[in-house]
Amino acid sequence: MPAAPGSTSPAGPVRAARARPGRMLVIVLAWASCFVLVMWGMRDAPVLWFAALRALVAGVALLAATVVAGRGGGLFPRSLAAWALIGVLAATNVTVAFAAMFGSVTGVTTGVAAVLSNSTPLLLVLPAWWLFGERPRFAEIAGVALGFGGLLLVAAPSGGGRGAGLALAAAVGIGAGALLARRSSGVNLLALGAGQFLLGGAALAGAAALVEGPPTITWSARFVTALAVLALAATVLPYLLWFGELRRAPITSVTVWTLLVPVVGVILGVVVLGERVTLTEGIGDAIVVAALALVTYANRASRRVKGGEPNLDQIRRYESCLGTRRPARAAAGNTPPPCSR
């Protein structure tokens, strides 16, 4: 019998639902604002120290929430495998992604950094097929090829150098975190976030001490405000929504929403920071968005061909067949519903 919707497979829970639009829009707005907040904060703090503070403040906030929710920390995992997963997430999703993203805005405009660092959907189509059996359609493969062409145009004005490379490294780190989220379903979401942000932030602080020396931070009202908004509204909140959606929906269904982040990021860069968009960058942005939209359409078309999403009654019937819940009619002495093979 094939795995039922909502059941558990070796690769993690089988996803039956699409990403929820309201939550994804909150993530898009939060992530798009990061680049402006980073530019403001870096006027008063070195790059790596600012990135480390963002992670550590977010980790402390999630740690406090974990302790309160678990009445003393009972939600923290006890297995070595769970902590190993948290450690890998801390290295990829926090240390690499944050350091690369913060560093990227020093070499390119915030608009270019927003586009390149949010190219994650283009990087996940093939890994999701290989690891989780989410086989891409031809349109998805075409979207990947088209998207990388757009990325080359976006990176061209900056020479494709340090800033563009760091932005792409941030996308790789975020993509690795998205893939690892499939393996983290057994770990409480608050504890998972607290662990990875605190460990990743500590690693960033160590790197900052080696590269930038002792922290020279001006604790102005502007910096404190930028740090608080960045760590809480633009890190903790979207993290909870992002990992929550990655646990319940297909990776492509979730990650394609980041196509809106570059668009909003470019708009904020122009409106708030007064940045200019060249014709080449504008064409590249449009191609990237078109490519991601193509991947989204292909994903939805594939789901329609396969019969759409199961309703709650179907999920309950499959769960009953697998023995994951007791059928209501069986409890009453009647014959349980038949299992489809």
GROMACS .gro file of C-alpha atoms in nm:
model
  341
    1MET     CA    1   0.000   0.000   0.000
    2PRO     CA    2   0.142   0.343  -0.083
    3ALA     CA    3   0.198   0.597   0.189
    4ALA     CA    4  -0.120   0.784   0.268
    5PRO     CA    5  -0.160   1.156   0.276
    6GLY     CA    6  -0.052   1.283   0.612
    7SER     CA    7   0.139   0.962   0.694
    8THR     CA    8   0.509   0.929   0.772
    9SER     CA    9   0.772   0.804   0.532
   10PRO     CA   10   1.147   0.760   0.578
   11ALA     CA   11   1.198   1.105   0.432
   12GLY     CA   12   0.946   1.263   0.667
   13PRO     CA   13   0.574   1.329   0.662
   14VAL     CA   14   0.412   1.305   0.321
   15ARG     CA   15   0.282   1.651   0.226
   16ALA     CA   16  -0.079   1.682   0.119
   17ALA     CA   17  -0.149   2.055   0.147
   18ARG     CA   18  -0.024   2.364  -0.031
   19ALA     CA   19   0.148   2.650   0.146
   20ARG     CA   20  -0.099   2.889   0.310
   21PRO     CA   21  -0.095   3.223   0.123
   22GLY     CA   22  -0.149   3.447   0.427
   23ARG     CA   23   0.147   3.304   0.614
   24MET     CA   24   0.369   3.309   0.308
   25LEU     CA   25   0.292   3.676   0.243
   26VAL     CA   26   0.403   3.759   0.598
   27ILE     CA   27   0.730   3.573   0.531
   28VAL     CA   28   0.780   3.761   0.203
   29LEU     CA   29   0.731   4.103   0.362
   30ALA     CA   30   0.953   4.016   0.659
   31TRP     CA   31   1.239   3.881   0.447
   32ALA     CA   32   1.220   4.164   0.194
   33SER     CA   33   1.259   4.420   0.473
   34CYS     CA   34   1.577   4.249   0.598
   35PHE     CA   35   1.802   4.416   0.343
   36VAL     CA   36   1.693   4.768   0.434
   37LEU     CA   37   1.729   4.691   0.806
   38VAL     CA   38   2.075   4.545   0.745
   39MET     CA   39   2.185   4.858   0.560
   40TRP     CA   40   2.064   5.077   0.846
   41GLY     CA   41   2.224   4.864   1.117
   42MET     CA   42   2.562   4.838   0.946
   43ARG     CA   43   2.608   5.213   0.992
   44ASP     CA   44   2.663   5.141   1.362
   45ALA     CA   45   2.810   4.788   1.370
   46PRO     CA   46   3.054   4.569   1.173
   47VAL     CA   47   2.899   4.320   0.932
   48LEU     CA   48   2.967   3.990   1.110
   49TRP     CA   49   2.900   4.125   1.457
   50PHE     CA   50   2.565   4.259   1.339
   51ALA     CA   51   2.479   3.920   1.186
   52ALA     CA   52   2.581   3.746   1.508
   53LEU     CA   53   2.365   3.977   1.720
   54ARG     CA   54   2.067   3.916   1.493
   55ALA     CA   55   2.098   3.540   1.540
   56LEU     CA   56   2.167   3.555   1.914
   57VAL     CA   57   1.876   3.789   1.993
   58ALA     CA   58   1.644   3.567   1.789
   59GLY     CA   59   1.780   3.259   1.966
   60VAL     CA   60   1.731   3.409   2.312
   61ALA     CA   61   1.371   3.504   2.226
   62LEU     CA   62   1.297   3.150   2.104
   63LEU     CA   63   1.474   3.000   2.404
   64ALA     CA   64   1.251   3.199   2.640
   65ALA     CA   65   0.943   3.087   2.446
   66THR     CA   66   1.060   2.725   2.460
   67VAL     CA   67   1.115   2.736   2.835
   68VAL     CA   68   0.773   2.894   2.894
   69ALA     CA   69   0.592   2.657   2.658
   70GLY     CA   70   0.771   2.351   2.799
   71ARG     CA   71   0.744   2.463   3.162
   72GLY     CA   72   1.114   2.457   3.229
   73GLY     CA   73   1.262   2.338   2.900
   74GLY     CA   74   1.090   2.001   2.861
   75LEU     CA   75   1.055   2.057   2.486
   76PHE     CA   76   1.427   2.030   2.412
   77PRO     CA   77   1.532   1.709   2.232
   78ARG     CA   78   1.739   1.451   2.417
   79SER     CA   79   1.870   1.238   2.132
   80LEU     CA   80   2.214   1.289   1.981
   81ALA     CA   81   2.068   1.264   1.630
   82ALA     CA   82   1.830   1.555   1.695
   83TRP     CA   83   2.111   1.775   1.825
   84ALA     CA   84   2.329   1.678   1.528
   85LEU     CA   85   2.049   1.795   1.298
   86ILE     CA   86   2.020   2.120   1.492
   87GLY     CA   87   2.396   2.167   1.460
   88VAL     CA   88   2.388   2.122   1.082
   89LEU     CA   89   2.092   2.361   1.056
   90ALA     CA   90   2.282   2.613   1.265
   91ALA     CA   91   2.581   2.592   1.031
   92THR     CA   92   2.384   2.617   0.704
   93ASN     CA   93   2.065   2.807   0.782
   94VAL     CA   94   2.223   3.058   1.023
   95THR     CA   95   2.603   3.084   1.013
   96VAL     CA   96   2.651   3.053   0.636
   97ALA     CA   97   2.322   3.215   0.529
   98PHE     CA   98   2.344   3.514   0.765
   99ALA     CA   99   2.712   3.584   0.708
  100ALA     CA  100   2.673   3.560   0.330
  101MET     CA  101   2.356   3.770   0.321
  102PHE     CA  102   2.500   4.047   0.538
  103GLY     CA  103   2.824   4.044   0.342
  104SER     CA  104   2.644   4.054   0.007
  105VAL     CA  105   2.491   4.398   0.064
  106THR     CA  106   2.841   4.546   0.093
  107GLY     CA  107   2.922   4.442  -0.265
  108VAL     CA  108   2.592   4.489  -0.451
  109THR     CA  109   2.273   4.692  -0.411
  110THR     CA  110   2.000   4.564  -0.181
  111GLY     CA  111   1.786   4.484  -0.486
  112VAL     CA  112   2.050   4.259  -0.642
  113ALA     CA  113   2.120   4.097  -0.304
  114ALA     CA  114   1.746   4.032  -0.259
  115VAL     CA  115   1.717   3.863  -0.599
  116LEU     CA  116   2.023   3.643  -0.573
  117SER     CA  117   1.985   3.538  -0.210
  118ASN     CA  118   1.624   3.437  -0.274
  119SER     CA  119   1.694   3.216  -0.573
  120THR     CA  120   1.640   2.916  -0.343
  121PRO     CA  121   1.346   2.768  -0.541
  122LEU     CA  122   1.566   2.737  -0.849
  123LEU     CA  123   1.825   2.548  -0.644
  124LEU     CA  124   1.580   2.302  -0.487
  125VAL     CA  125   1.394   2.152  -0.783
  126LEU     CA  126   1.649   1.879  -0.851
  127PRO     CA  127   1.746   1.805  -0.486
  128ALA     CA  128   1.377   1.772  -0.393
  129TRP     CA  129   1.338   1.518  -0.676
  130TRP     CA  130   1.645   1.320  -0.570
  131LEU     CA  131   1.579   1.321  -0.195
  132PHE     CA  132   1.199   1.320  -0.168
  133GLY     CA  133   1.071   1.197  -0.503
  134GLU     CA  134   0.918   1.533  -0.605
  135ARG     CA  135   0.984   1.470  -0.974
  136PRO     CA  136   1.005   1.794  -1.174
  137ARG     CA  137   0.801   1.843  -1.490
  138PHE     CA  138   0.955   1.977  -1.809
  139ALA     CA  139   0.822   2.324  -1.732
  140GLU     CA  140   0.998   2.319  -1.394
  141ILE     CA  141   1.330   2.223  -1.554
  142ALA     CA  142   1.281   2.499  -1.814
  143GLY     CA  143   1.210   2.739  -1.530
  144VAL     CA  144   1.536   2.648  -1.358
  145ALA     CA  145   1.736   2.708  -1.676
  146LEU     CA  146   1.555   3.037  -1.744
  147GLY     CA  147   1.601   3.150  -1.387
  148PHE     CA  148   1.975   3.095  -1.386
  149GLY     CA  149   1.995   3.298  -1.706
  150GLY     CA  150   1.816   3.580  -1.527
  151LEU     CA  151   2.053   3.550  -1.231
  152LEU     CA  152   2.348   3.600  -1.463
  153LEU     CA  153   2.194   3.924  -1.590
  154VAL     CA  154   2.125   4.044  -1.238
  155ALA     CA  155   2.482   3.972  -1.130
  156ALA     CA  156   2.638   4.121  -1.444
  157PRO     CA  157   2.636   4.491  -1.336
  158SER     CA  158   2.830   4.403  -1.021
  159GLY     CA  159   3.075   4.196  -1.220
  160GLY     CA  160   2.947   3.876  -1.065
  161GLY     CA  161   3.208   3.922  -0.794
  162ARG     CA  162   3.215   3.909  -0.417
  163GLY     CA  163   2.870   4.054  -0.345
  164ALA     CA  164   2.688   3.839  -0.600
  165GLY     CA  165   2.874   3.527  -0.492
  166LEU     CA  166   2.789   3.587  -0.126
  167ALA     CA  167   2.421   3.639  -0.211
  168LEU     CA  168   2.414   3.306  -0.395
  169ALA     CA  169   2.591   3.142  -0.098
  170ALA     CA  170   2.309   3.272   0.124
  171ALA     CA  171   2.057   3.109  -0.110
  172VAL     CA  172   2.245   2.778  -0.086
  173GLY     CA  173   2.241   2.798   0.294
  174ILE     CA  174   1.869   2.870   0.304
  175GLY     CA  175   1.805   2.589   0.056
  176ALA     CA  176   1.998   2.341   0.267
  177GLY     CA  177   1.790   2.448   0.567
  178ALA     CA  178   1.470   2.391   0.371
  179LEU     CA  179   1.578   2.037   0.281
  180LEU     CA  180   1.681   1.962   0.639
  181ALA     CA  181   1.345   2.086   0.767
  182ARG     CA  182   1.197   1.762   0.632
  183ARG     CA  183   1.408   1.569   0.883
  184SER     CA  184   1.316   1.787   1.180
  185SER     CA  185   0.948   1.701   1.218
  186GLY     CA  186   1.012   1.517   1.546
  187VAL     CA  187   1.171   1.822   1.712
  188ASN     CA  188   0.961   2.097   1.869
  189LEU     CA  189   0.964   2.404   1.643
  190LEU     CA  190   1.053   2.649   1.922
  191ALA     CA  191   1.337   2.433   2.052
  192LEU     CA  192   1.463   2.373   1.699
  193GLY     CA  193   1.482   2.747   1.636
  194ALA     CA  194   1.638   2.830   1.972
  195GLY     CA  195   1.910   2.570   1.922
  196GLN     CA  196   2.003   2.663   1.568
  197PHE     CA  197   2.001   3.041   1.621
  198LEU     CA  198   2.204   3.024   1.942
  199LEU     CA  199   2.460   2.779   1.800
  200GLY     CA  200   2.475   2.958   1.466
  201GLY     CA  201   2.499   3.295   1.637
  202ALA     CA  202   2.782   3.174   1.861
  203ALA     CA  203   2.972   3.055   1.552
  204LEU     CA  204   2.914   3.392   1.387
  205ALA     CA  205   3.042   3.571   1.696
  206GLY     CA  206   3.357   3.358   1.688
  207ALA     CA  207   3.411   3.435   1.321
  208ALA     CA  208   3.349   3.806   1.385
  209ALA     CA  209   3.607   3.809   1.664
  210LEU     CA  210   3.866   3.653   1.433
  211VAL     CA  211   3.789   3.866   1.126
  212GLU     CA  212   3.674   4.199   1.271
  213GLY     CA  213   3.828   4.194   1.618
  214PRO     CA  214   3.646   4.315   1.931
  215PRO     CA  215   3.299   4.455   1.858
  216THR     CA  216   3.289   4.829   1.794
  217ILE     CA  217   2.916   4.897   1.807
  218THR     CA  218   2.740   5.230   1.846
  219TRP     CA  219   2.429   5.150   2.049
  220SER     CA  220   2.221   5.429   1.902
  221ALA     CA  221   1.842   5.432   1.899
  222ARG     CA  222   1.860   5.362   1.526
  223PHE     CA  223   2.077   5.053   1.573
  224VAL     CA  224   1.875   4.914   1.866
  225THR     CA  225   1.552   4.959   1.670
  226ALA     CA  226   1.695   4.801   1.355
  227LEU     CA  227   1.835   4.507   1.554
  228ALA     CA  228   1.510   4.446   1.745
  229VAL     CA  229   1.291   4.459   1.435
  230LEU     CA  230   1.538   4.248   1.236
  231ALA     CA  231   1.575   3.980   1.505
  232LEU     CA  232   1.212   3.952   1.609
  233ALA     CA  233   0.979   4.064   1.330
  234ALA     CA  234   1.209   3.968   1.040
  235THR     CA  235   1.370   3.655   1.188
  236VAL     CA  236   1.173   3.484   1.465
  237LEU     CA  237   0.827   3.535   1.312
  238PRO     CA  238   0.912   3.427   0.955
  239TYR     CA  239   1.123   3.137   1.089
  240LEU     CA  240   0.823   2.989   1.274
  241LEU     CA  241   0.598   3.032   0.971
  242TRP     CA  242   0.862   2.909   0.721
  243PHE     CA  243   0.956   2.590   0.902
  244GLY     CA  244   0.593   2.525   0.990
  245GLU     CA  245   0.495   2.537   0.623
  246LEU     CA  246   0.796   2.330   0.514
  247ARG     CA  247   0.677   2.054   0.749
  248ARG     CA  248   0.327   2.039   0.605
  249ALA     CA  249   0.359   2.122   0.233
  250PRO     CA  250   0.581   2.022  -0.062
  251ILE     CA  251   0.912   2.207  -0.077
  252THR     CA  252   0.840   2.359  -0.418
  253SER     CA  253   0.496   2.476  -0.304
  254VAL     CA  254   0.657   2.667  -0.016
  255THR     CA  255   0.980   2.797  -0.164
  256VAL     CA  256   0.828   2.942  -0.482
  257TRP     CA  257   0.667   3.211  -0.268
  258THR     CA  258   1.011   3.364  -0.225
  259LEU     CA  259   0.975   3.486  -0.584
  260LEU     CA  260   0.800   3.786  -0.431
  261VAL     CA  261   1.089   3.868  -0.197
  262PRO     CA  262   1.318   4.010  -0.470
  263VAL     CA  263   1.033   4.215  -0.612
  264VAL     CA  264   0.949   4.371  -0.275
  265GLY     CA  265   1.322   4.401  -0.195
  266VAL     CA  266   1.389   4.596  -0.515
  267ILE     CA  267   1.091   4.824  -0.447
  268LEU     CA  268   1.209   4.893  -0.090
  269GLY     CA  269   1.563   4.959  -0.214
  270VAL     CA  270   1.433   5.218  -0.460
  271VAL     CA  271   1.174   5.381  -0.231
  272VAL     CA  272   1.357   5.374   0.103
  273LEU     CA  273   1.726   5.386   0.007
  274GLY     CA  274   1.698   5.571  -0.323
  275GLU     CA  275   1.877   5.298  -0.521
  276ARG     CA  276   1.853   5.287  -0.898
  277VAL     CA  277   1.771   4.983  -1.107
  278THR     CA  278   1.960   4.954  -1.437
  279LEU     CA  279   1.790   4.821  -1.747
  280THR     CA  280   1.995   4.500  -1.733
  281GLU     CA  281   1.907   4.445  -1.368
  282GLY     CA  282   1.540   4.512  -1.440
  283ILE     CA  283   1.536   4.259  -1.724
  284GLY     CA  284   1.716   4.003  -1.507
  285ASP     CA  285   1.469   4.059  -1.220
  286ALA     CA  286   1.177   4.008  -1.457
  287ILE     CA  287   1.328   3.687  -1.595
  288VAL     CA  288   1.389   3.546  -1.246
  289VAL     CA  289   1.032   3.622  -1.139
  290ALA     CA  290   0.897   3.473  -1.463
  291ALA     CA  291   1.105   3.158  -1.411
  292LEU     CA  292   0.982   3.115  -1.056
  293ALA     CA  293   0.625   3.176  -1.169
  294LEU     CA  294   0.671   2.905  -1.432
  295VAL     CA  295   0.790   2.662  -1.165
  296THR     CA  296   0.488   2.752  -0.952
  297TYR     CA  297   0.246   2.695  -1.239
  298ALA     CA  298   0.403   2.362  -1.328
  299ASN     CA  299   0.376   2.250  -0.967
  300ARG     CA  300   0.008   2.340  -0.946
  301ALA     CA  301  -0.070   2.181  -1.282
  302SER     CA  302   0.097   1.859  -1.167
  303ARG     CA  303  -0.117   1.853  -0.854
  304ARG     CA  304  -0.436   1.903  -1.057
  305VAL     CA  305  -0.344   1.612  -1.286
  306LYS     CA  306  -0.286   1.388  -0.987
  307GLY     CA  307  -0.631   1.462  -0.852
  308GLY     CA  308  -0.573   1.757  -0.622
  309GLU     CA  309  -0.551   1.757  -0.247
  310PRO     CA  310  -0.728   1.499  -0.029
  311ASN     CA  311  -1.002   1.621   0.202
  312LEU     CA  312  -1.014   1.557   0.576
  313ASP     CA  313  -1.232   1.247   0.543
  314GLN     CA  314  -0.986   1.090   0.299
  315ILE     CA  315  -0.694   1.159   0.529
  316ARG     CA  316  -0.878   1.005   0.825
  317ARG     CA  317  -0.967   0.696   0.620
  318TYR     CA  318  -0.606   0.645   0.515
  319GLU     CA  319  -0.489   0.694   0.872
  320SER     CA  320  -0.737   0.430   0.983
  321CYS     CA  321  -0.604   0.187   0.725
  322LEU     CA  322  -0.251   0.243   0.847
  323GLY     CA  323  -0.354   0.195   1.208
  324THR     CA  324  -0.247   0.545   1.307
  325ARG     CA  325  -0.588   0.623   1.456
  326ARG     CA  326  -0.884   0.418   1.568
  327PRO     CA  327  -1.173   0.432   1.320
  328ALA     CA  328  -1.488   0.575   1.476
  329ARG     CA  329  -1.712   0.303   1.329
  330ALA     CA  330  -1.479   0.030   1.447
  331ALA     CA  331  -1.512   0.161   1.801
  332ALA     CA  332  -1.889   0.130   1.769
  333GLY     CA  333  -1.863  -0.231   1.659
  334ASN     CA  334  -1.920  -0.167   1.290
  335THR     CA  335  -1.695  -0.256   0.998
  336PRO     CA  336  -1.420   0.001   0.935
  337PRO     CA  337  -1.401   0.168   0.594
  338PRO     CA  338  -1.216  -0.025   0.322
  339CYS     CA  339  -0.854   0.055   0.243
  340SER     CA  340  -0.763   0.160  -0.108
  341ARG     CA  341  -0.451   0.011  -0.253
   0.00000   0.00000   0.00000
